[in-house]
PDB file of C-alpha atoms in Angstrom:
ATOM      1  CA  MET W   1      -4.683 -47.481 -39.540  1.00  0.00           C
ATOM      2  CA  TRP W   2      -2.380 -44.104 -38.260  1.00  0.00           C
ATOM      3  CA  LEU W   3       0.512 -46.565 -38.954  1.00  0.00           C
ATOM      4  CA  SER W   4       3.073 -44.777 -36.696  1.00  0.00           C
ATOM      5  CA  PRO W   5       1.885 -45.167 -33.119  1.00  0.00           C
ATOM      6  CA  PRO W   6       2.236 -41.627 -31.478  1.00  0.00           C
ATOM      7  CA  ALA W   7       5.456 -40.563 -29.324  1.00  0.00           C
ATOM      8  CA  ALA W   8       6.661 -42.999 -26.662  1.00  0.00           C
ATOM      9  CA  SER W   9       4.931 -43.119 -23.656  1.00  0.00           C
ATOM     10  CA  THR W  10       6.530 -40.200 -21.448  1.00  0.00           C
ATOM     11  CA  PRO W  11       6.730 -40.254 -17.534  1.00  0.00           C
ATOM     12  CA  LYS W  12       3.349 -37.442 -18.169  1.00  0.00           C
ATOM     13  CA  TYR W  13       1.897 -39.062 -20.711  1.00  0.00           C
ATOM     14  CA  GLN W  14       0.937 -42.109 -21.398  1.00  0.00           C
ATOM     15  CA  PHE W  15      -0.330 -42.768 -24.813  1.00  0.00           C
ATOM     16  CA  ILE W  16      -2.966 -45.667 -26.037  1.00  0.00           C
ATOM     17  CA  ASN W  17      -4.245 -46.810 -29.314  1.00  0.00           C
ATOM     18  CA  ARG W  18      -7.920 -47.878 -29.204  1.00  0.00           C
ATOM     19  CA  GLY W  19      -8.397 -47.201 -33.303  1.00  0.00           C
ATOM     20  CA  ILE W  20     -10.088 -49.901 -35.054  1.00  0.00           C
ATOM     21  CA  SER W  21      -9.900 -49.483 -39.089  1.00  0.00           C
ATOM     22  CA  PHE W  22     -12.919 -49.835 -41.276  1.00  0.00           C
ATOM     23  CA  GLN W  23     -15.747 -48.744 -38.252  1.00  0.00           C
ATOM     24  CA  THR W  24     -18.392 -46.743 -38.399  1.00  0.00           C
ATOM     25  CA  SER W  25     -19.445 -44.199 -36.222  1.00  0.00           C
ATOM     26  CA  GLU W  26     -22.493 -46.139 -34.269  1.00  0.00           C
ATOM     27  CA  GLN W  27     -18.921 -48.829 -33.369  1.00  0.00           C
ATOM     28  CA  ILE W  28     -17.351 -46.676 -32.297  1.00  0.00           C
ATOM     29  CA  LEU W  29     -19.654 -45.491 -30.109  1.00  0.00           C
ATOM     30  CA  ALA W  30     -20.347 -48.540 -29.158  1.00  0.00           C
ATOM     31  CA  ARG W  31     -16.568 -49.695 -27.489  1.00  0.00           C
ATOM     32  CA  PHE W  32     -16.903 -46.534 -25.808  1.00  0.00           C
ATOM     33  CA  GLU W  33     -17.495 -47.846 -22.287  1.00  0.00           C
ATOM     34  CA  GLN W  34     -14.904 -50.804 -23.066  1.00  0.00           C
ATOM     35  CA  ASP W  35     -12.444 -48.334 -24.872  1.00  0.00           C
ATOM     36  CA  VAL W  36     -12.373 -44.615 -22.894  1.00  0.00           C
ATOM     37  CA  ALA W  37     -14.608 -44.406 -20.059  1.00  0.00           C
ATOM     38  CA  ALA W  38     -13.090 -48.331 -18.360  1.00  0.00           C
ATOM     39  CA  MET W  39      -9.369 -46.429 -19.685  1.00  0.00           C
ATOM     40  CA  HIS W  40     -10.220 -42.449 -17.697  1.00  0.00           C
ATOM     41  CA  PRO W  41      -8.109 -41.136 -19.556  1.00  0.00           C
ATOM     42  CA  THR W  42      -7.470 -37.365 -19.401  1.00  0.00           C
ATOM     43  CA  ALA W  43      -7.623 -36.744 -23.776  1.00  0.00           C
ATOM     44  CA  LEU W  44      -9.053 -38.423 -26.528  1.00  0.00           C
ATOM     45  CA  VAL W  45      -8.375 -37.661 -30.273  1.00  0.00           C
ATOM     46  CA  VAL W  46     -10.734 -38.941 -32.689  1.00  0.00           C
ATOM     47  CA  GLU W  47     -11.223 -39.203 -36.392  1.00  0.00           C
ATOM     48  CA  MET W  48     -14.450 -40.187 -36.923  1.00  0.00           C
ATOM     49  CA  GLY W  49     -16.685 -40.753 -40.283  1.00  0.00           C
ATOM     50  CA  VAL W  50     -15.266 -41.670 -43.618  1.00  0.00           C
ATOM     51  CA  ASN W  51     -16.853 -45.041 -43.261  1.00  0.00           C
ATOM     52  CA  ASP W  52     -20.145 -44.091 -42.860  1.00  0.00           C
ATOM     53  CA  LEU W  53     -20.382 -41.214 -45.663  1.00  0.00           C
ATOM     54  CA  LYS W  54     -18.596 -44.120 -47.799  1.00  0.00           C
ATOM     55  CA  CYS W  55     -21.798 -45.933 -48.226  1.00  0.00           C
ATOM     56  CA  ILE W  56     -23.698 -43.061 -49.496  1.00  0.00           C
ATOM     57  CA  PRO W  57     -23.209 -43.855 -53.015  1.00  0.00           C
ATOM     58  CA  LEU W  58     -24.833 -47.108 -52.539  1.00  0.00           C
ATOM     59  CA  PHE W  59     -27.643 -45.772 -50.778  1.00  0.00           C
ATOM     60  CA  PRO W  60     -28.093 -41.697 -52.537  1.00  0.00           C
ATOM     61  CA  GLU W  61     -31.390 -41.651 -50.887  1.00  0.00           C
ATOM     62  CA  ARG W  62     -30.706 -42.136 -48.011  1.00  0.00           C
ATOM     63  CA  ARG W  63     -27.089 -39.120 -48.170  1.00  0.00           C
ATOM     64  CA  ASP W  64     -29.025 -36.647 -45.281  1.00  0.00           C
ATOM     65  CA  GLN W  65     -30.031 -39.664 -43.149  1.00  0.00           C
ATOM     66  CA  ILE W  66     -26.255 -40.939 -43.150  1.00  0.00           C
ATOM     67  CA  ILE W  67     -24.623 -36.886 -42.393  1.00  0.00           C
ATOM     68  CA  GLU W  68     -27.975 -36.431 -39.108  1.00  0.00           C
ATOM     69  CA  ARG W  69     -26.945 -39.849 -38.117  1.00  0.00           C
ATOM     70  CA  LEU W  70     -23.170 -39.874 -37.889  1.00  0.00           C
ATOM     71  CA  LYS W  71     -24.040 -35.841 -36.495  1.00  0.00           C
ATOM     72  CA  GLN W  72     -26.183 -36.999 -33.617  1.00  0.00           C
ATOM     73  CA  ASN W  73     -22.964 -40.622 -32.657  1.00  0.00           C
ATOM     74  CA  VAL W  74     -20.771 -37.241 -32.845  1.00  0.00           C
ATOM     75  CA  ARG W  75     -22.226 -35.143 -30.633  1.00  0.00           C
ATOM     76  CA  THR W  76     -23.429 -38.337 -28.129  1.00  0.00           C
ATOM     77  CA  LEU W  77     -19.363 -38.973 -28.582  1.00  0.00           C
ATOM     78  CA  VAL W  78     -18.537 -35.035 -27.411  1.00  0.00           C
ATOM     79  CA  ASP W  79     -21.192 -35.383 -24.754  1.00  0.00           C
ATOM     80  CA  ARG W  80     -19.999 -38.891 -22.908  1.00  0.00           C
ATOM     81  CA  SER W  81     -16.685 -37.261 -22.877  1.00  0.00           C
ATOM     82  CA  ALA W  82     -17.653 -34.157 -20.971  1.00  0.00           C
ATOM     83  CA  THR W  83     -19.466 -35.894 -18.804  1.00  0.00           C
ATOM     84  CA  LEU W  84     -16.966 -37.935 -17.476  1.00  0.00           C
ATOM     85  CA  GLY W  85     -14.453 -34.727 -17.962  1.00  0.00           C
ATOM     86  CA  ILE W  86     -12.481 -36.339 -21.152  1.00  0.00           C
ATOM     87  CA  GLU W  87     -10.382 -32.768 -22.963  1.00  0.00           C
ATOM     88  CA  LEU W  88     -12.116 -34.095 -26.879  1.00  0.00           C
ATOM     89  CA  VAL W  89     -10.084 -33.537 -29.880  1.00  0.00           C
ATOM     90  CA  LEU W  90     -11.926 -34.146 -33.156  1.00  0.00           C
ATOM     91  CA  VAL W  91      -9.808 -34.471 -35.976  1.00  0.00           C
ATOM     92  CA  THR W  92     -11.450 -34.141 -39.191  1.00  0.00           C
ATOM     93  CA  ILE W  93     -12.407 -36.605 -41.696  1.00  0.00           C
ATOM     94  CA  PHE W  94      -9.490 -36.608 -44.067  1.00  0.00           C
ATOM     95  CA  PRO W  95      -9.996 -35.491 -48.040  1.00  0.00           C
ATOM     96  CA  LEU W  96     -10.362 -37.676 -50.755  1.00  0.00           C
ATOM     97  CA  ALA W  97      -7.013 -38.946 -52.274  1.00  0.00           C
ATOM     98  CA  ASP W  98      -8.071 -40.298 -56.048  1.00  0.00           C
ATOM     99  CA  VAL W  99     -10.849 -42.539 -56.604  1.00  0.00           C
ATOM    100  CA  PRO W 100      -9.670 -46.047 -57.946  1.00  0.00           C
ATOM    101  CA  LEU W 101     -11.157 -46.730 -61.801  1.00  0.00           C
ATOM    102  CA  TYR W 102     -12.334 -49.650 -60.249  1.00  0.00           C
ATOM    103  CA  ARG W 103     -14.063 -47.779 -57.967  1.00  0.00           C
ATOM    104  CA  ARG W 104     -15.767 -45.304 -59.923  1.00  0.00           C
ATOM    105  CA  PRO W 105     -19.170 -46.813 -61.150  1.00  0.00           C
ATOM    106  CA  PHE W 106     -20.009 -46.988 -57.329  1.00  0.00           C
ATOM    107  CA  TRP W 107     -19.272 -43.301 -56.152  1.00  0.00           C
ATOM    108  CA  SER W 108     -20.546 -40.204 -56.146  1.00  0.00           C
ATOM    109  CA  SER W 109     -18.962 -36.793 -55.272  1.00  0.00           C
ATOM    110  CA  ASP W 110     -21.579 -36.626 -52.815  1.00  0.00           C
ATOM    111  CA  VAL W 111     -19.048 -38.273 -50.518  1.00  0.00           C
ATOM    112  CA  ALA W 112     -16.590 -35.169 -50.848  1.00  0.00           C
ATOM    113  CA  ALA W 113     -19.246 -33.109 -50.214  1.00  0.00           C
ATOM    114  CA  SER W 114     -21.113 -35.144 -46.669  1.00  0.00           C
ATOM    115  CA  ILE W 115     -17.157 -34.461 -45.741  1.00  0.00           C
ATOM    116  CA  SER W 116     -17.309 -30.966 -46.569  1.00  0.00           C
ATOM    117  CA  ILE W 117     -20.278 -30.549 -44.897  1.00  0.00           C
ATOM    118  CA  MET W 118     -18.789 -33.066 -41.673  1.00  0.00           C
ATOM    119  CA  ASN W 119     -16.393 -31.011 -41.468  1.00  0.00           C
ATOM    120  CA  HIS W 120     -17.682 -27.433 -41.303  1.00  0.00           C
ATOM    121  CA  PHE W 121     -20.411 -29.252 -38.346  1.00  0.00           C
ATOM    122  CA  LEU W 122     -17.107 -29.984 -36.574  1.00  0.00           C
ATOM    123  CA  GLU W 123     -16.181 -26.733 -36.460  1.00  0.00           C
ATOM    124  CA  THR W 124     -19.267 -25.894 -34.296  1.00  0.00           C
ATOM    125  CA  LEU W 125     -18.331 -28.271 -31.864  1.00  0.00           C
ATOM    126  CA  VAL W 126     -15.102 -26.273 -30.283  1.00  0.00           C
ATOM    127  CA  SER W 127     -15.994 -25.598 -26.918  1.00  0.00           C
ATOM    128  CA  ARG W 128     -13.775 -24.995 -24.028  1.00  0.00           C
ATOM    129  CA  HIS W 129     -13.104 -29.412 -23.603  1.00  0.00           C
ATOM    130  CA  VAL W 130     -13.463 -29.815 -27.265  1.00  0.00           C
ATOM    131  CA  GLN W 131     -11.104 -29.190 -30.368  1.00  0.00           C
ATOM    132  CA  VAL W 132     -10.924 -29.692 -33.624  1.00  0.00           C
ATOM    133  CA  LEU W 133      -7.510 -30.820 -35.264  1.00  0.00           C
ATOM    134  CA  GLU W 134      -7.954 -29.836 -39.179  1.00  0.00           C
ATOM    135  CA  VAL W 135      -6.096 -31.603 -40.979  1.00  0.00           C
ATOM    136  CA  ASP W 136      -6.703 -30.765 -44.704  1.00  0.00           C
ATOM    137  CA  ASP W 137      -3.920 -28.206 -44.716  1.00  0.00           C
ATOM    138  CA  LEU W 138      -1.694 -31.194 -43.672  1.00  0.00           C
ATOM    139  CA  LEU W 139      -2.721 -33.587 -46.458  1.00  0.00           C
ATOM    140  CA  LEU W 140      -3.262 -31.378 -49.341  1.00  0.00           C
ATOM    141  CA  ASP W 141      -0.067 -29.887 -51.331  1.00  0.00           C
ATOM    142  CA  LYS W 142       0.237 -26.398 -52.794  1.00  0.00           C
ATOM    143  CA  SER W 143      -2.297 -27.296 -55.670  1.00  0.00           C
ATOM    144  CA  GLY W 144      -4.985 -29.492 -53.395  1.00  0.00           C
ATOM    145  CA  ALA W 145      -3.802 -32.959 -54.249  1.00  0.00           C
ATOM    146  CA  TYR W 146      -3.080 -35.216 -51.722  1.00  0.00           C
ATOM    147  CA  ARG W 147       0.190 -35.916 -50.834  1.00  0.00           C
ATOM    148  CA  ARG W 148       1.199 -39.337 -51.984  1.00  0.00           C
ATOM    149  CA  SER W 149       3.450 -40.450 -48.691  1.00  0.00           C
ATOM    150  CA  PHE W 150       0.122 -39.727 -46.539  1.00  0.00           C
ATOM    151  CA  SER W 151      -2.291 -41.279 -48.008  1.00  0.00           C
ATOM    152  CA  LEU W 152      -2.841 -45.256 -47.857  1.00  0.00           C
ATOM    153  CA  ASP W 153      -6.049 -45.535 -50.197  1.00  0.00           C
ATOM    154  CA  MET W 154      -7.900 -43.107 -50.938  1.00  0.00           C
ATOM    155  CA  LEU W 155      -9.609 -42.310 -47.304  1.00  0.00           C
ATOM    156  CA  HIS W 156      -6.990 -42.356 -45.075  1.00  0.00           C
TER     157      HIS W 156
END
């Protein structure tokens, strides 16, 4: 869903986009061997999690399980990357934009709270080979509102 590709490949760096829209962390992990390991990258940039967390309003009784499973999947990604010697950049989960009217009956403030929980969790993973790119300052204006020019929808 990142509409602008990274800078064009240079003699020193080649950029390959393997992102697929609407995937959960489970689906991302299922593609790891093919889309990451097989490419032998030196670095990997990943933003994942909102598609897991957006299920919380549908299954509020499973909120804690959804969060814990997502944490486990992120840890698995970190471990797999470390095993292959890949420098990993975890992008924090984007803050939510305004919830549209049609979605409000099926929405919960638990999603935003869960994004905050996950972003704090990501910070605990910082190490020599894992960096966290915190995006709130880039995506929110001074009042805390989502910058419309960066918003595709309420989640992206």
